[in-house]
Amino acid sequence: MRCASRSRFLLLLDGGIATVSIAVCLLALLASDAGPDTPGATAVAVGLAVAQASCLLWIRRHPGYALTVAALAGVGLEALCPQLGWLGLVAVPMAYVARLRPPRYSLVALGLLLAPTPWKLVTGGWRDLLLAVTALALSWTLGELQRGQAQRRCAWERQVLAAERERISRELHDVVAHHVAVIAVQAAAAEDVFDEHPAQARAALAAIDTAARSALTELRSMLHALAADDGSGPDGPQPGLAQLDALADAVRAVGLPVTLRRDGEGDALPGGVQLSAYRIVQESLTNALRHGHATRADVDVHYRDGVLRLEVVNDGPSPARRPGTPTGRGIVGMRERARLLGGTLDAGPLPAGGFRVHARLPVGAGR
């Protein structure tokens, strides 16, 4: 199971750390008194330990084959040095399989590993049997708990993205509706003055052309949202870059000094791009007030060469999160807004302190 919230780098790092840990643990045990008596048997045991540990490097791609190799290597380890535990440390690959596959798959693997455990009664006793069963059962339980947590995190992110797409669709619907209304009004005006005042008719037709082009741009953006309009959106005009000053004033009024800097002529950009830019800045400042405990914030709006860049930096501490918890709803929504316009958004703490949100919105992609 894969989730967008987990990068390939983190998955590789996770497997690499686990592989090194198992290899070091096995080699340390093999070097102790529990290891084989002869150098040849020790060399074979070390090779089996390395083979068992290396399975974690590719267990995410082929968990069934990797667990099979780990179990076969564990059979050799069990024969050479049964003091290591049941089939070496096969419990760790078992935990990965439970984490990557549903119970109908992982429970079969667990049963196959548990079936020969009574052999421990021959080589050790009841104590060794209980330890083998407990280790495998705990590893499966740990992997299943992590799988459930990852599923809940992915489901939460899908829910947030769906809600944000629906909100974007409603907002873009209002923007497009405005352009269509302009077209209708100008068309009626052109028809009324077409014979008596050709110049006014031509001006109305030019306004229709501009409004139609803008409406097509917004429609292309809206089609990317892939969410239906439920009619519950706001009826008033949607904000844009021109309203950023009012937004900054409102934030200053509640105690957070905001510096707003502009570079480039962005007021003529398509309404959908301006709306998304406004929402990104609004959410960034809201997060600074609500979570960051910031004392100041800087907002930079830069438009050049068909690309609108937004940067919001505050000096507050990064919100504390436990490892494995999902990214905040606001950041997920902002990232989705940028993605639907063909852009990108990065958000995270700064090395010297503070928090930074940087968005890149290519205006030309929506045309």
XYZ file of C-alpha atoms in Angstrom:
367
model
C 0.000 0.000 0.000
C 1.403 3.376 -1.013
C 0.438 6.833 0.096
C 1.481 10.193 -1.277
C 2.394 11.399 2.193
C 5.331 8.991 2.307
C 8.184 9.708 -0.084
C 10.336 7.050 -1.654
C 13.318 8.443 0.187
C 11.677 7.836 3.558
C 10.672 4.319 2.565
C 14.213 3.509 1.472
C 15.629 5.055 4.634
C 13.189 3.031 6.726
C 14.244 -0.219 5.087
C 17.929 0.675 5.202
C 17.886 1.405 8.925
C 16.014 -1.825 9.644
C 18.429 -3.807 7.460
C 21.501 -2.420 9.193
C 19.948 -3.048 12.605
C 19.182 -6.686 11.837
C 22.589 -7.298 10.263
C 24.417 -5.805 13.233
C 22.281 -7.742 15.704
C 22.738 -11.062 13.918
C 26.464 -10.601 13.448
C 26.874 -9.710 17.104
C 25.010 -12.829 18.177
C 26.975 -15.004 15.776
C 30.204 -13.650 17.235
C 29.140 -14.647 20.745
C 29.190 -18.053 22.357
C 25.858 -18.852 20.739
C 27.483 -19.054 17.331
C 28.759 -22.164 15.490
C 31.898 -23.924 16.650
C 33.805 -24.151 13.346
C 34.985 -21.277 11.131
C 33.240 -22.768 8.090
C 29.907 -22.988 9.868
C 30.369 -19.464 11.188
C 31.000 -18.164 7.660
C 27.857 -19.883 6.400
C 25.819 -18.457 9.305
C 27.119 -14.941 8.643
C 26.159 -15.268 4.961
C 22.672 -16.434 5.916
C 22.330 -13.546 8.370
C 23.308 -11.027 5.704
C 20.917 -12.639 3.209
C 18.072 -12.480 5.710
C 18.769 -8.841 6.533
C 19.163 -7.792 2.882
C 15.624 -8.956 2.141
C 14.356 -5.738 3.683
C 15.951 -3.750 0.863
C 13.418 -5.127 -1.636
C 10.638 -6.425 0.579
C 8.384 -3.467 -0.343
C 8.421 -4.446 -4.011
C 8.082 -8.215 -3.529
C 7.060 -8.963 0.064
C 6.118 -12.596 -0.600
C 9.421 -13.506 -2.234
C 11.405 -11.541 0.334
C 9.726 -13.298 3.256
C 10.331 -16.657 1.581
C 14.046 -15.929 1.224
C 14.182 -14.684 4.818
C 12.464 -17.853 6.036
C 14.786 -20.133 4.064
C 17.818 -18.285 5.418
C 16.265 -18.615 8.864
C 16.054 -22.400 8.466
C 19.810 -22.505 8.030
C 20.326 -20.183 10.994
C 18.023 -22.337 13.100
C 20.119 -25.398 12.281
C 23.490 -23.715 12.868
C 22.662 -21.622 15.941
C 19.165 -22.206 17.366
C 19.959 -19.876 20.267
C 19.350 -16.906 17.950
C 15.631 -17.455 17.996
C 13.102 -19.004 15.661
C 14.463 -18.821 12.097
C 16.949 -16.119 13.053
C 15.187 -12.786 13.152
C 12.459 -13.600 10.623
C 10.013 -11.747 12.878
C 11.218 -8.415 11.445
C 10.430 -9.287 7.795
C 7.121 -10.652 9.081
C 6.321 -7.231 10.564
C 7.030 -5.601 7.197
C 4.744 -8.053 5.387
C 1.928 -7.318 7.855
C 2.525 -3.611 7.298
C 2.421 -3.900 3.505
C -0.321 -6.488 2.965
C -3.863 -6.998 4.333
C -4.566 -9.682 6.976
C -5.837 -12.222 4.428
C -2.272 -12.280 3.083
C -0.156 -11.649 6.157
C -2.055 -14.119 8.374
C -1.287 -16.920 5.905
C 2.395 -16.021 6.072
C 2.222 -15.909 9.865
C 0.582 -19.346 9.984
C 3.269 -20.840 7.761
C 6.004 -19.489 10.037
C 4.232 -20.674 13.184
C 3.457 -24.184 11.916
C 6.978 -25.625 12.505
C 7.526 -23.888 15.872
C 6.843 -27.102 17.860
C 10.327 -28.111 16.711
C 11.523 -25.829 19.498
C 10.308 -28.448 21.957
C 12.951 -30.777 20.540
C 15.848 -28.321 20.413
C 15.022 -26.198 23.438
C 11.826 -26.519 25.457
C 8.589 -24.781 26.263
C 10.367 -21.529 26.989
C 11.898 -21.372 23.516
C 8.569 -22.322 21.942
C 6.740 -19.524 23.735
C 9.414 -17.014 22.789
C 9.210 -18.011 19.111
C 5.408 -17.788 19.012
C 5.354 -14.515 20.965
C 7.984 -12.875 18.741
C 6.107 -13.731 15.551
C 2.734 -12.727 16.994
C 4.058 -9.388 18.239
C 5.758 -8.644 14.917
C 2.516 -9.294 13.021
C 0.559 -7.137 15.472
C 3.027 -4.258 15.129
C 2.923 -4.407 11.338
C -0.886 -4.577 11.288
C -1.153 -1.546 13.592
C 1.164 0.438 11.309
C -0.819 -0.642 8.236
C -4.058 0.526 9.848
C -2.502 3.854 10.784
C -1.242 4.368 7.219
C -4.698 3.540 5.830
C -6.359 6.057 8.122
C -3.812 8.707 7.147
C -4.396 8.106 3.421
C -8.171 8.142 3.874
C -7.917 11.433 5.773
C -5.811 12.999 3.036
C -8.239 11.827 0.331
C -11.103 13.351 2.290
C -9.289 16.665 2.651
C -8.395 16.743 -1.052
C -11.971 15.941 -2.088
C -13.349 18.720 0.112
C -10.796 21.198 -1.228
C -11.531 20.267 -4.839
C -15.242 20.741 -4.236
C -14.595 24.148 -2.697
C -12.379 25.162 -5.626
C -15.068 24.058 -8.075
C -17.696 26.207 -6.363
C -15.403 29.235 -6.372
C -14.400 28.802 -10.007
C -18.049 28.310 -10.894
C -18.762 31.786 -9.554
C -15.834 33.276 -11.485
C -16.934 31.696 -14.773
C -20.540 32.693 -14.148
C -19.387 36.309 -13.825
C -17.647 36.201 -17.216
C -20.687 34.616 -18.871
C -22.911 37.328 -17.392
C -20.581 39.980 -18.840
C -20.803 38.318 -22.251
C -24.597 38.295 -22.125
C -24.825 41.964 -21.122
C -22.306 43.130 -23.741
C -23.972 41.075 -26.469
C -27.315 42.694 -25.718
C -25.692 46.141 -25.716
C -23.989 45.492 -29.055
C -27.255 44.416 -30.609
C -28.996 47.605 -29.422
C -26.409 50.018 -30.870
C -25.133 47.996 -33.824
C -26.689 50.200 -36.538
C -26.714 53.649 -34.902
C -23.392 53.503 -33.010
C -20.913 51.082 -34.653
C -18.033 52.226 -32.430
C -19.912 51.290 -29.277
C -20.868 47.964 -30.843
C -17.230 47.235 -31.638
C -16.267 48.084 -28.047
C -18.942 45.700 -26.745
C -17.689 42.949 -29.057
C -14.136 43.515 -27.808
C -15.390 43.164 -24.227
C -17.155 39.938 -25.221
C -13.905 38.597 -26.705
C -11.965 39.386 -23.500
C -14.625 37.884 -21.259
C -14.886 34.759 -23.421
C -11.128 34.161 -23.312
C -11.103 34.594 -19.539
C -14.054 32.229 -19.174
C -12.264 29.553 -21.226
C -9.218 29.884 -18.978
C -11.321 29.421 -15.865
C -13.167 26.474 -17.393
C -9.914 24.675 -18.101
C -8.907 25.150 -14.470
C -12.294 23.997 -13.237
C -12.204 20.794 -15.283
C -9.028 19.816 -13.443
C -10.810 20.025 -10.119
C -12.926 16.923 -10.895
C -15.525 17.781 -8.295
C -19.207 18.580 -8.662
C -20.742 21.864 -7.610
C -23.325 21.248 -4.887
C -24.657 24.806 -5.031
C -23.668 25.638 -1.447
C -20.866 28.051 -2.323
C -20.895 31.764 -1.583
C -22.913 34.041 -3.869
C -20.714 37.131 -3.566
C -17.691 38.058 -5.698
C -14.572 35.997 -5.091
C -11.408 37.683 -3.763
C -8.233 38.171 -5.750
C -4.820 39.807 -5.486
C -6.415 43.228 -5.100
C -7.895 42.117 -1.776
C -4.547 41.121 -0.269
C -4.140 44.584 1.258
C -7.468 44.235 3.048
C -6.442 40.745 4.195
C -3.151 42.076 5.572
C -4.994 44.867 7.382
C -7.369 42.351 8.960
C -4.479 40.226 10.201
C -2.700 43.286 11.575
C -5.886 44.225 13.432
C -5.730 40.992 15.441
C -2.120 41.543 16.485
C 0.171 40.080 13.814
C 2.293 42.654 11.922
C 2.251 41.808 8.207
C 4.526 43.207 5.497
C 3.099 42.893 1.981
C 5.380 43.331 -1.034
C 4.333 43.141 -4.695
C 6.439 42.816 -7.828
C 4.864 42.733 -11.287
C 1.415 43.437 -12.665
C -0.687 40.610 -11.282
C -4.086 42.289 -11.103
C -4.882 41.329 -14.729
C -4.323 37.613 -14.132
C -7.170 35.096 -14.606
C -9.671 35.092 -11.756
C -9.025 31.448 -10.864
C -5.304 32.050 -10.407
C -5.932 35.166 -8.331
C -8.471 33.327 -6.198
C -6.106 30.438 -5.481
C -3.280 32.867 -4.715
C -5.493 34.760 -2.276
C -6.575 31.535 -0.546
C -2.968 30.356 -0.197
C -1.894 33.632 1.414
C -5.000 33.648 3.600
C -4.398 30.095 4.847
C -0.695 30.787 5.458
C -1.458 33.836 7.595
C -4.217 31.970 9.416
C -1.803 29.160 10.258
C 0.725 31.708 11.519
C -1.904 33.119 13.873
C -3.430 29.852 14.986
C -0.487 27.463 15.212
C 2.781 29.320 14.754
C 2.612 31.890 17.596
C 4.375 34.264 15.225
C 5.203 37.895 16.003
C 5.494 39.006 12.361
C 4.868 37.735 8.824
C 6.213 38.725 5.392
C 4.183 38.213 2.214
C 5.864 38.476 -1.200
C 3.818 38.401 -4.430
C 5.969 38.176 -7.549
C 4.670 37.896 -11.122
C 7.027 37.633 -14.069
C 7.379 35.564 -17.269
C 3.967 33.966 -16.890
C 4.598 32.639 -13.382
C 3.054 33.919 -10.158
C 5.201 33.228 -7.086
C 3.960 33.577 -3.537
C 6.053 33.434 -0.393
C 4.748 33.781 3.145
C 7.306 33.640 5.958
C 6.625 34.004 9.668
C 8.992 33.896 12.641
C 6.913 31.518 14.759
C 8.054 28.024 15.741
C 7.044 25.090 13.583
C 3.907 23.328 14.855
C 4.923 20.307 16.920
C 3.885 17.012 15.334
C 4.390 13.465 16.400
C 6.180 11.217 13.900
C 3.755 9.654 11.452
C 0.976 12.198 11.913
C -0.509 13.595 8.696
C 0.206 17.020 7.330
C -2.227 19.718 8.451
C -5.482 20.153 6.539
C -4.560 23.702 5.515
C -1.256 22.706 3.933
C -2.876 19.795 2.091
C -5.529 22.159 0.716
C -2.994 24.786 -0.367
C -0.868 22.155 -2.103
C -3.928 20.837 -3.938
C -4.858 24.331 -5.130
C -1.384 24.816 -6.581
C -1.389 21.357 -8.180
C -4.731 21.896 -9.922
C -3.277 24.996 -11.594
C -0.197 23.064 -12.705
C 1.990 24.578 -9.998
C 3.781 23.506 -6.844
C 3.737 24.441 -3.183
C 6.369 23.808 -0.517
C 5.775 24.392 3.176
C 8.077 23.723 6.091
C 10.215 25.115 8.899
C 13.292 27.210 8.164
C 16.739 26.184 9.483
C 17.142 29.460 11.384
C 13.615 29.329 12.789
C 10.225 30.301 11.467
C 7.955 28.769 8.857
C 7.846 29.327 5.086
C 5.191 28.675 2.447
C 6.312 29.053 -1.173
C 3.934 28.579 -4.108
C 4.628 28.673 -7.825
C 1.570 29.110 -10.080
C 2.224 29.018 -13.852
C -0.356 31.363 -15.358
C 0.340 30.348 -18.939
C -0.623 26.715 -18.231
C -4.181 27.622 -17.657
C -4.676 29.491 -20.898
